[in-house]
Coordinates of C-alpha atoms in Angstrom, one line a residue:
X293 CA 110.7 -8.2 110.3
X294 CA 111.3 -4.5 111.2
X295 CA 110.6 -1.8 109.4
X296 CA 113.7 -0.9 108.3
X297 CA 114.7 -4.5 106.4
X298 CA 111.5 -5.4 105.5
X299 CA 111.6 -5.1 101.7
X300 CA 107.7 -4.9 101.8
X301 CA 107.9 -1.0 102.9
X302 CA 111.2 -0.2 100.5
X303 CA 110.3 2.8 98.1
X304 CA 109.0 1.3 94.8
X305 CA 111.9 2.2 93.5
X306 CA 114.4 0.6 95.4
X307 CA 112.3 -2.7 95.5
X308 CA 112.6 -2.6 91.3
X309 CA 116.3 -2.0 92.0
X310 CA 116.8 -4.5 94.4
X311 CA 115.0 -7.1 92.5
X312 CA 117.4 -6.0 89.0
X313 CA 120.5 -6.4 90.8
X314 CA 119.1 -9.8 92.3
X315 CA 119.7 -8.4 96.0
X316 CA 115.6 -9.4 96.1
X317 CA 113.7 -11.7 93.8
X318 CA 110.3 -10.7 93.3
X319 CA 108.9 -13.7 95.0
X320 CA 111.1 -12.7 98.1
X321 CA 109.1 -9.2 97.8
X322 CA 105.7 -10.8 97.1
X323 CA 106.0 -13.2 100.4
X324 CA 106.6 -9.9 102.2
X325 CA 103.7 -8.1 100.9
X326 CA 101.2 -11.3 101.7
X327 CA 102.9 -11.1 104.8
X328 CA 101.5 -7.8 105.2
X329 CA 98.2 -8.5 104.1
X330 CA 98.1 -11.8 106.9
X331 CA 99.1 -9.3 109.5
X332 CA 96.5 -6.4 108.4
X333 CA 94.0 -7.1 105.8
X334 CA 91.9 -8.9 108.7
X335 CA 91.2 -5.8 110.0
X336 CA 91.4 -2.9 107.8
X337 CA 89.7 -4.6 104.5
X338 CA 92.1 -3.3 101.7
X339 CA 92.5 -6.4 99.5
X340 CA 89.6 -8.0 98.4
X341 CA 90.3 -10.7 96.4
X342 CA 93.3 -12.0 95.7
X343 CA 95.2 -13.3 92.5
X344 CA 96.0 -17.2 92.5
X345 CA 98.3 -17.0 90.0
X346 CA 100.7 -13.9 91.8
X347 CA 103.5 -16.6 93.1
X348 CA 103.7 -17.8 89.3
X349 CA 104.0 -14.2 88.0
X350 CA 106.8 -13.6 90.3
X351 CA 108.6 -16.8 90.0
X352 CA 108.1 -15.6 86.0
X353 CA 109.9 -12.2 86.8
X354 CA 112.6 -14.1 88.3
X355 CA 112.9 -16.6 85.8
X356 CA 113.5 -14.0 83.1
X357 CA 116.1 -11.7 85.1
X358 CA 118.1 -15.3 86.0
X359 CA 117.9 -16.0 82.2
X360 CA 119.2 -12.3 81.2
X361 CA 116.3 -11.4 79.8
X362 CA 114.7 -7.8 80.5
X363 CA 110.6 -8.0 82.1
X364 CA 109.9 -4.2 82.4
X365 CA 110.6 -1.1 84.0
X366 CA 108.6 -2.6 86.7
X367 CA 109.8 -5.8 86.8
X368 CA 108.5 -7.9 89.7
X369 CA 106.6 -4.7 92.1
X370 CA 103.6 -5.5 93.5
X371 CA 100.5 -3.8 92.3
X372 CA 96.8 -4.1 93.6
X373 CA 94.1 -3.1 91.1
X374 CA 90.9 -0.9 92.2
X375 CA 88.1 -3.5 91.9
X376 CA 86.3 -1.0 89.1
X377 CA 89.3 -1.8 87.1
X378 CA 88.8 -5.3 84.8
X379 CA 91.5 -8.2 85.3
X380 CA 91.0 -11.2 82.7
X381 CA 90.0 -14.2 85.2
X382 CA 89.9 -12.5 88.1
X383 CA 86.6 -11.4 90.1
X384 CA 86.0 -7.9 89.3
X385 CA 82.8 -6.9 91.5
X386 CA 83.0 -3.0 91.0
X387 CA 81.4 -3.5 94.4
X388 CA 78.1 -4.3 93.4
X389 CA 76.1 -7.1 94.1
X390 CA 74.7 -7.3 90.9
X391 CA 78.5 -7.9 89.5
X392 CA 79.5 -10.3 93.1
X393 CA 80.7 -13.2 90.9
X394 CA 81.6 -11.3 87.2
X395 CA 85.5 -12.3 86.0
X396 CA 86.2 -10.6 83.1
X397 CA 87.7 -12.3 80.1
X398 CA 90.3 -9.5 79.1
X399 CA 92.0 -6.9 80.9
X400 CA 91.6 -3.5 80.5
X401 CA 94.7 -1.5 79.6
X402 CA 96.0 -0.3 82.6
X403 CA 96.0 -3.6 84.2
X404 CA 97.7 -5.1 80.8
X405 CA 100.4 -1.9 80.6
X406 CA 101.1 -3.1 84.4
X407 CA 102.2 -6.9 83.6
X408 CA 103.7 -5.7 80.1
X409 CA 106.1 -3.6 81.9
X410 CA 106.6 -6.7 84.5
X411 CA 104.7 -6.0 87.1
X412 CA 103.2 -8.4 89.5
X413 CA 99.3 -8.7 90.3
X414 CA 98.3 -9.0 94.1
X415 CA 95.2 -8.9 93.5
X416 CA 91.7 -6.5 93.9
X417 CA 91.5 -3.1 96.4
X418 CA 88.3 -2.5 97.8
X419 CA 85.9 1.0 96.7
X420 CA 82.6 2.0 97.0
X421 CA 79.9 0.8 94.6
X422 CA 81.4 1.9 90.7
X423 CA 83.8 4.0 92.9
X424 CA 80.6 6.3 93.7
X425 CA 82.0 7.7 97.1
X426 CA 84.3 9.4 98.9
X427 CA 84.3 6.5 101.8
X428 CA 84.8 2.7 101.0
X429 CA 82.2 0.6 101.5
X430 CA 80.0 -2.0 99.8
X431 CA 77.5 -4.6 100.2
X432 CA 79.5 -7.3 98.5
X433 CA 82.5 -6.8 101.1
X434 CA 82.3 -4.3 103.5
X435 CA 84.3 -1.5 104.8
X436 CA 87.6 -0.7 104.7
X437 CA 89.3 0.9 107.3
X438 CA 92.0 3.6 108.1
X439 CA 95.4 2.3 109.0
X440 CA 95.8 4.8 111.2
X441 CA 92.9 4.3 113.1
X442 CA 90.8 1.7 112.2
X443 CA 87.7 3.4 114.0
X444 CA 87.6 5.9 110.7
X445 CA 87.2 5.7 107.3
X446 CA 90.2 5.2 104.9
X447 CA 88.4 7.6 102.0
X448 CA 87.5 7.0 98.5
X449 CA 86.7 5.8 95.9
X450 CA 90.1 4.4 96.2
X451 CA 90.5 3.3 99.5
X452 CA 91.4 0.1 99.6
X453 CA 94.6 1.2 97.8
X454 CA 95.5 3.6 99.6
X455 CA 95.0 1.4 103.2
X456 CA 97.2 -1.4 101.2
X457 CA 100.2 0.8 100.6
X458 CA 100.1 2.2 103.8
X459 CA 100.6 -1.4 105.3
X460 CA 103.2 -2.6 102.8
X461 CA 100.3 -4.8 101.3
X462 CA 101.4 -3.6 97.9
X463 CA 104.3 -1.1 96.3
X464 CA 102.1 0.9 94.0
X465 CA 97.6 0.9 93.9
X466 CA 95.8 1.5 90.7
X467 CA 92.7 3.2 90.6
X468 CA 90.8 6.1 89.4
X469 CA 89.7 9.9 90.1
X470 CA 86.4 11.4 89.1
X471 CA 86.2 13.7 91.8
X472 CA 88.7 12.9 93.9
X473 CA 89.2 9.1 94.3
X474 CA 93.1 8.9 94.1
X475 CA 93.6 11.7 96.3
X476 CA 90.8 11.5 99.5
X477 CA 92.0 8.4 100.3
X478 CA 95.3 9.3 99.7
X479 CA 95.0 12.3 102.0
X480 CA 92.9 10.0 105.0
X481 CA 96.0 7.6 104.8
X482 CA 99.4 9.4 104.8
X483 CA 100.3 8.3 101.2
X484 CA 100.6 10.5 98.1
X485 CA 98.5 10.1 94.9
X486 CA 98.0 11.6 91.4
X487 CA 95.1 12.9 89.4
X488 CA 96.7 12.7 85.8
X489 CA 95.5 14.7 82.8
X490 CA 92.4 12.6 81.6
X491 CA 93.5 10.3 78.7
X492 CA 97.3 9.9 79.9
X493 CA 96.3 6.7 80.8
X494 CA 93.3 6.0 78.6
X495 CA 90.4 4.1 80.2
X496 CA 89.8 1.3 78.3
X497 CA 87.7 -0.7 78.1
X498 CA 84.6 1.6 78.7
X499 CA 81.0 2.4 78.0
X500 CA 81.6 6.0 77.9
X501 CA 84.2 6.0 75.5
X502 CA 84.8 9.5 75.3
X503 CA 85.1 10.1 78.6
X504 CA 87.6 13.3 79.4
X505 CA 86.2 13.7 83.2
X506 CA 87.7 10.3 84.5
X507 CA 91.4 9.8 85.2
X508 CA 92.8 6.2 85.5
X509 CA 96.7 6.7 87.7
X510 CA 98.5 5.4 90.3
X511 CA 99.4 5.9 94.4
X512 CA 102.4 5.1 96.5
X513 CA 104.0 5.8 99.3
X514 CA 106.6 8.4 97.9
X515 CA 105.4 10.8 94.9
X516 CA 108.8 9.8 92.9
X517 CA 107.4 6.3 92.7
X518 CA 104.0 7.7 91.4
X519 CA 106.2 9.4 88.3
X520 CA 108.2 6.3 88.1
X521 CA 105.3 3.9 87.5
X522 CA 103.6 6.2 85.6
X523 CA 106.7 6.3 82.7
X524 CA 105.6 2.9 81.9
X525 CA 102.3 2.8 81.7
X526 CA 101.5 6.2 80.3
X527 CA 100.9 6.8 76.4
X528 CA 97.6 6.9 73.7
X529 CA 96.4 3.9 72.8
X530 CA 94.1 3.2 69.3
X531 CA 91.0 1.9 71.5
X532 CA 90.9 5.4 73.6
X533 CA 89.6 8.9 71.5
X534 CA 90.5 10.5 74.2
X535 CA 94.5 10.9 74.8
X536 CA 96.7 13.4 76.4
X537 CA 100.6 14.4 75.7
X538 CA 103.4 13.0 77.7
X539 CA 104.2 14.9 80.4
X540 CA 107.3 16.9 81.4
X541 CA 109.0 14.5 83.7
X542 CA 111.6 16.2 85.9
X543 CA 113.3 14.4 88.9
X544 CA 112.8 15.6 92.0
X545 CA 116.1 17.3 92.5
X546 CA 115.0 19.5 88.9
X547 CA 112.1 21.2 91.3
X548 CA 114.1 23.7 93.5
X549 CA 111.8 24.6 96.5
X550 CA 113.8 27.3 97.3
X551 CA 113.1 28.9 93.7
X552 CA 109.2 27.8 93.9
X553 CA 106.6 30.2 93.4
X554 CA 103.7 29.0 94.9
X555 CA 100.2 30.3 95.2
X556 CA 98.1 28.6 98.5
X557 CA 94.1 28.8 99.2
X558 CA 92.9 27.0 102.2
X559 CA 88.8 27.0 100.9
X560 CA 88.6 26.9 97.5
X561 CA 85.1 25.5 97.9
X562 CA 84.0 28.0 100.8
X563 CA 82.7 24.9 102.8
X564 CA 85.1 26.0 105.6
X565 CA 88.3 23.7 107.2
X566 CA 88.6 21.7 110.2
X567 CA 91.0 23.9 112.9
X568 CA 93.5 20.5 113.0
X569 CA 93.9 20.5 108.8
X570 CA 94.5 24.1 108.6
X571 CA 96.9 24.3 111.4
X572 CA 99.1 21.3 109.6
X573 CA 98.6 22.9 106.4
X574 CA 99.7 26.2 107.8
X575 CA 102.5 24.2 109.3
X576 CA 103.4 23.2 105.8
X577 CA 103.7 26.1 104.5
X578 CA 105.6 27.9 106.6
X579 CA 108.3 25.2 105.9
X580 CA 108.6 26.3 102.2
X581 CA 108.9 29.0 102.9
X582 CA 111.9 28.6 105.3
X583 CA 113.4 26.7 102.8
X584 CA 112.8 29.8 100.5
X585 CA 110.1 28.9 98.6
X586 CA 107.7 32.1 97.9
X587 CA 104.2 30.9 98.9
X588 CA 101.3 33.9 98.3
X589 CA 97.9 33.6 100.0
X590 CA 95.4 34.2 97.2
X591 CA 91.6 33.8 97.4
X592 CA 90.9 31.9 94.7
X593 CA 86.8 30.9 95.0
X594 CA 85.6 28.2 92.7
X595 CA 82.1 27.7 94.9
X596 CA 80.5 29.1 91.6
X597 CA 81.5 25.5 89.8
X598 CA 80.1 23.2 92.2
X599 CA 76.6 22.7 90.7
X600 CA 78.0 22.5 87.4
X601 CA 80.9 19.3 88.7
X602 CA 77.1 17.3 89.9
X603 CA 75.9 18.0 86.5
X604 CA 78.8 16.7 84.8
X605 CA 78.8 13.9 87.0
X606 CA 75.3 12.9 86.1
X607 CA 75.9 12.9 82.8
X608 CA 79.0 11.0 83.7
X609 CA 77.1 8.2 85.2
X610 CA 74.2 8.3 82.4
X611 CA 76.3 7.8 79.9
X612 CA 78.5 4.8 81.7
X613 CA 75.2 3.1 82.5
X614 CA 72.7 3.5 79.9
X615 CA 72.5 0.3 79.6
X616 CA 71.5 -0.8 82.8
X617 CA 69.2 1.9 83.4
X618 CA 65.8 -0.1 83.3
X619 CA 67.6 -1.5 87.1
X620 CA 67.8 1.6 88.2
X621 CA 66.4 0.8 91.8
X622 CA 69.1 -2.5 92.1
X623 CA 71.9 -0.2 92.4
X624 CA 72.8 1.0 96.0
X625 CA 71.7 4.7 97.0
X626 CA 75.4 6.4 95.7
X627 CA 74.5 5.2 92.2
X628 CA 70.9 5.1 91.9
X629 CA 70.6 8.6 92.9
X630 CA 73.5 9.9 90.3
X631 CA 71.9 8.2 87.6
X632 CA 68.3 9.9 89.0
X633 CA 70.4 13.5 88.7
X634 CA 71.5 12.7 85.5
X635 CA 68.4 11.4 83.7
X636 CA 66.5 14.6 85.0
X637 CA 69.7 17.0 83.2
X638 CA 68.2 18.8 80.4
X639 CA 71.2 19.6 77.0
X640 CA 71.0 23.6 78.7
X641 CA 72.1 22.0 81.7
X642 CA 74.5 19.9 80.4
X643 CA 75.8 23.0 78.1
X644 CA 76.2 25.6 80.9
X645 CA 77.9 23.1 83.1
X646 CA 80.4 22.4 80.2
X647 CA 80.8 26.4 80.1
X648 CA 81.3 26.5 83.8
X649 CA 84.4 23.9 83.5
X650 CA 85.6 26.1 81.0
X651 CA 86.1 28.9 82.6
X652 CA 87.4 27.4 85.8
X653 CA 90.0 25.9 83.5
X654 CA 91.1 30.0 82.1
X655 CA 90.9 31.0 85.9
X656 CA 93.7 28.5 86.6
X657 CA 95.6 28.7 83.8
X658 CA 95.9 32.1 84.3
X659 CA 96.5 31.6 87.8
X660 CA 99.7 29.3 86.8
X661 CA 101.1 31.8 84.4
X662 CA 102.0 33.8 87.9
X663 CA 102.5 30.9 89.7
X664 CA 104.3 27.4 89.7
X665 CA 102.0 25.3 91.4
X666 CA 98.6 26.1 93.1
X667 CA 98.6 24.6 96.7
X668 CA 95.2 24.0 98.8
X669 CA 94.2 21.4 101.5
X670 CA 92.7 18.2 100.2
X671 CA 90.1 17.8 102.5
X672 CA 88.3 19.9 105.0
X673 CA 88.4 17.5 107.9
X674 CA 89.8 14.6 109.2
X675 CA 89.2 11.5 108.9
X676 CA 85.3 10.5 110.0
X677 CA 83.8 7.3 111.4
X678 CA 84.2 4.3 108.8
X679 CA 80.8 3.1 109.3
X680 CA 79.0 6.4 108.0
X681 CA 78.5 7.2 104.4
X682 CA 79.7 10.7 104.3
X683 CA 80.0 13.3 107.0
X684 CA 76.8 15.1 107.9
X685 CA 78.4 18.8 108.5
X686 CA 81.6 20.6 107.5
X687 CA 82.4 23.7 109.4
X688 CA 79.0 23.9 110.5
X689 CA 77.6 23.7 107.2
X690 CA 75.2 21.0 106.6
X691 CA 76.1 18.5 103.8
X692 CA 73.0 17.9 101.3
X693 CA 75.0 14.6 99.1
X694 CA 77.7 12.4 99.5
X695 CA 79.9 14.2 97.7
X696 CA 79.4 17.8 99.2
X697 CA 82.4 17.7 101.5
X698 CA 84.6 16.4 98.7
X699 CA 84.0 19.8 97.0
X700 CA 88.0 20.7 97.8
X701 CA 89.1 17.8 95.0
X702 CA 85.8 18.0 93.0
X703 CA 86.3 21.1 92.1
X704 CA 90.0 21.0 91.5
X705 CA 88.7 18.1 89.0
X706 CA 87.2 20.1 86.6
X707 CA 89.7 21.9 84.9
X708 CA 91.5 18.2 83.6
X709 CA 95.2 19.6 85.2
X710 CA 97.4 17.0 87.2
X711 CA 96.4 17.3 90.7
X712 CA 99.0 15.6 93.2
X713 CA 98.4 14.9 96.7
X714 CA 101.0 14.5 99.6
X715 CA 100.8 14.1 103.1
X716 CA 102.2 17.2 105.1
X717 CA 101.7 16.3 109.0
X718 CA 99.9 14.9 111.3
X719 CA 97.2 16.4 113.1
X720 CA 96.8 16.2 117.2
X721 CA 94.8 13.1 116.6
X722 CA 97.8 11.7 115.2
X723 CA 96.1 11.5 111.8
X724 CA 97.5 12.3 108.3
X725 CA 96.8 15.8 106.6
X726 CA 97.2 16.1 102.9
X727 CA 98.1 18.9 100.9
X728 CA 97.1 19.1 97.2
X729 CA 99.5 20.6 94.1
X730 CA 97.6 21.7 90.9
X731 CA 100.6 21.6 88.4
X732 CA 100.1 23.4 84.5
X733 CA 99.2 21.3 81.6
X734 CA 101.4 18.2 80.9
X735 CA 103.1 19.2 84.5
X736 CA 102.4 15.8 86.4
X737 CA 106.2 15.5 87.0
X738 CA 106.0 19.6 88.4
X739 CA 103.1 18.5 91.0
X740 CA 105.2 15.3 92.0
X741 CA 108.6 16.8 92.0
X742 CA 107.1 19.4 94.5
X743 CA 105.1 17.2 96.2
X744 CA 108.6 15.1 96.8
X745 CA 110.1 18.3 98.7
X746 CA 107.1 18.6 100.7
X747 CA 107.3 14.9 101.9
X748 CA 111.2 15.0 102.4
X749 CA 110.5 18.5 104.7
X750 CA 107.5 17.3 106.0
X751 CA 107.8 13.2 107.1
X752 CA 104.7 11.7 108.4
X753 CA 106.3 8.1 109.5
X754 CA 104.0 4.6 109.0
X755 CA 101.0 4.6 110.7
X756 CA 101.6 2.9 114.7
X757 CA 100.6 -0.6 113.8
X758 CA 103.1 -0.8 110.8
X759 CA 106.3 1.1 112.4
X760 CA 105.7 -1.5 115.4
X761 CA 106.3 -4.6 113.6

């Protein structure tokens, strides 16, 4: 198959439209994704398990369509589900060996929106122990690779879907963003993703009910598929406290670039940025504003809120796994030493870190009442080697954690705004660069309507191994 007619690397949205017109049955799009993963997954690592029954749930999408009945909005796409995520009979590992062989007997809500609106379940994406990462790897299955080069890492905590989508293993990945999971892998493998509002799509089931830190979303390969899946599976739910409005869903063509007012900072986190990133990002830029965009440099510093983001997140893991705190030392190093931050956090701690957040949530809020959109890069480097945990320096700066050089999404975490990310070039290396859009409150379809125009001015391609078949 080329690229061009095979319906495995179709827009999301053409593949749904394609399947309701019956010019593709879902089980015609379903043999071209496993297709994909026979040709790829070998190497790269993206899908981990796979679901048995996925020919029967397509040949069910079919069957209702040929009968005139109506599946979903989403009727036969292929989805893969971040292996954190429950699916009812399927092996959910949340790459842990203590979890290797655990199938969960319901599914959580996400995963049960997904088939209600008629989507089809390829099966589990690789991520780091409990998504504790910003690079995917585990001791129950490995690492998973960048499809662009599969020397380097593909990012995380979501980066097995990330490396699926960008092989046409799947049309839209589920996963999650604590501090950055939907968009660093996003970012490493020329895809976009989406950091809803916490609670648009409640997380559910989970130990930490009240959870307002977390998001659960979506990635694809164009950011109007992102809005489009999102539609039907957004919305409170009676298990979930916390919940957050509907957004404002413009289409793309309702986001005029040329009327955009855009504020950019290239080091929120004052970590520094990797010559290649900020000469693609600078690239970017310029674009908008050819195409009349007004795009201000501001220096916008949120450095002050980084202690406060690993306070949070130790409390974060504490209160997901105080249950399993007496096996501290069986978790892998990610984990263990979270849950060691978090059990040494005193309630001042706790209290001036939840102060922190609240100010860096007036500081852009204030910042959006000037501007449209807040634009900064989503990483400060490239792409590393897959095979180490996190990169030891950025710009010179030595990293003390794992999760030091994912300060640029961390931080932009914090404040519980949609964060959208979109690739915007390619650096000399030939590697993806991505560029992240802080939209206002309830403005997920703002971030992706402008992260649209930034893909359509700004085309990265499929990464050399796909475009060649």
């Amino acid at each position: 198959m080329t690229e061009r007619r095979d319906p495995a690397l179709l827009p999301a949205r053409e593949q749904a439209r394609r399947i309701r017109t019956g010019s593709l049955s879902a089980a015609d799009l379903l043999g071209a994704c496993l297709a994909r993963v026979e040709r790829h997954n070998g190497e790269l690592n993206a899908v981990v398990t796979l679901n048995p029954a996925a020919e029967a749930e397509a040949a069910a999408v079919d069957a209702s369509l040929g009968a005139g009945e109506d599946p979903g909005p989403l009727a036969g796409l292929v989805v893969g589900i971040k292996d954190v995520t429950e699916t009812a009979g399927l092996r959910t590992t949340y790459g842990s060996p203590l979890f290797a062989e655990h199938v969960p007997g319901e599914d959580a809500l996400v995963v049960r929106r997904l088939r209600e609106a008629g989507a089809v379940i390829l099966g589990k994406t690789n991520t780091p122990e409990f998504a504790a990462g910003g690079n995917t790897w585990n001791e129950v299955f490995g690492v998973t690779r960048n499809p662009w080069n599969p020397d380097l890492s593909a990012g995380g905590s979501t980066g097995g879907g990330a490396a699926a989508l960008a092989t046409g293993m799947v049309s839209l990945a589920q996963g999650t963003d604590l501090g950055g999971s939907l968009r660093i892998p996003a970012s490493f493998c020329g895809v976009a993703g989406l950091r809803p509002t916490p609670g648009l799509v409640p997380t559910v089931p989970a130990a930490y009910l009240w959870d307002d830190l977390q998001s659960t979303g979506l990635m694809a390969r164009d950011p109007e598929d992102i809005a489009f899946g999102l539609r039907a599976i957004a919305g409170p739910d009676p298990a979930s406290p916390v919940c957050a409005p509907q957004p404002r869903w413009p289409e793309a063509a309702a986001t005029d670039p040329a009327a955009a007012r855009l504020a950019y900072c290239g080091d929120i986190a004052r970590i520094g940025i990797d010559g290649g990133v900020a000469s693609v990002c600078g690239e970017a830029l310029a674009a908008l504003r050819s195409a009349g965009a007004r795009v201000d440099d501001v220096d916008l510093d949120l450095s002050h809120a980084w202690d406060a983001f690993l306070v949070l997140r130790g409390h974060w893991f504490v209160s997901h796994f105080e249950a399993e705190l007496h096996r501290i030392d069986a978790f892998g190093p990610n984990v263990s030493a979270n849950l060691r931050a978090g059990m040494a956090l005193t309630p001042a701690d706790i209290g001036a870190a939840e102060n922190v957040r609240r100010r860096v949530r007036e500081e852009l809020l204030e910042l959006l009442e000037r501007y449209d959109a807040l634009l900064a890069p989503c990483m400060a480097i490239p792409p590393f080697p897959a095979e180490q945990n996190y990169p030891e320096t950025v710009g010179g700066r030595p990293m003390e954690t794992y999760v030091d050089w994912i300060a640029p999404t961390f931080l932009l975490s914090m404040p519980g705004l949609p964060v959208a990310c979109v690739p915007t070039g390619l650096d000399a290396a030939g590697l993806p660069v991505g560029l992240q859009i802080v939209g206002p409150p309830r403005g997920e379809g703002r971030a992706l309507a402008l992260a649209s125009a930034i893909r359509e001015a700004r085309p990265i391609g499929l990464p050399p191994a796909v475009a060649d078949h």
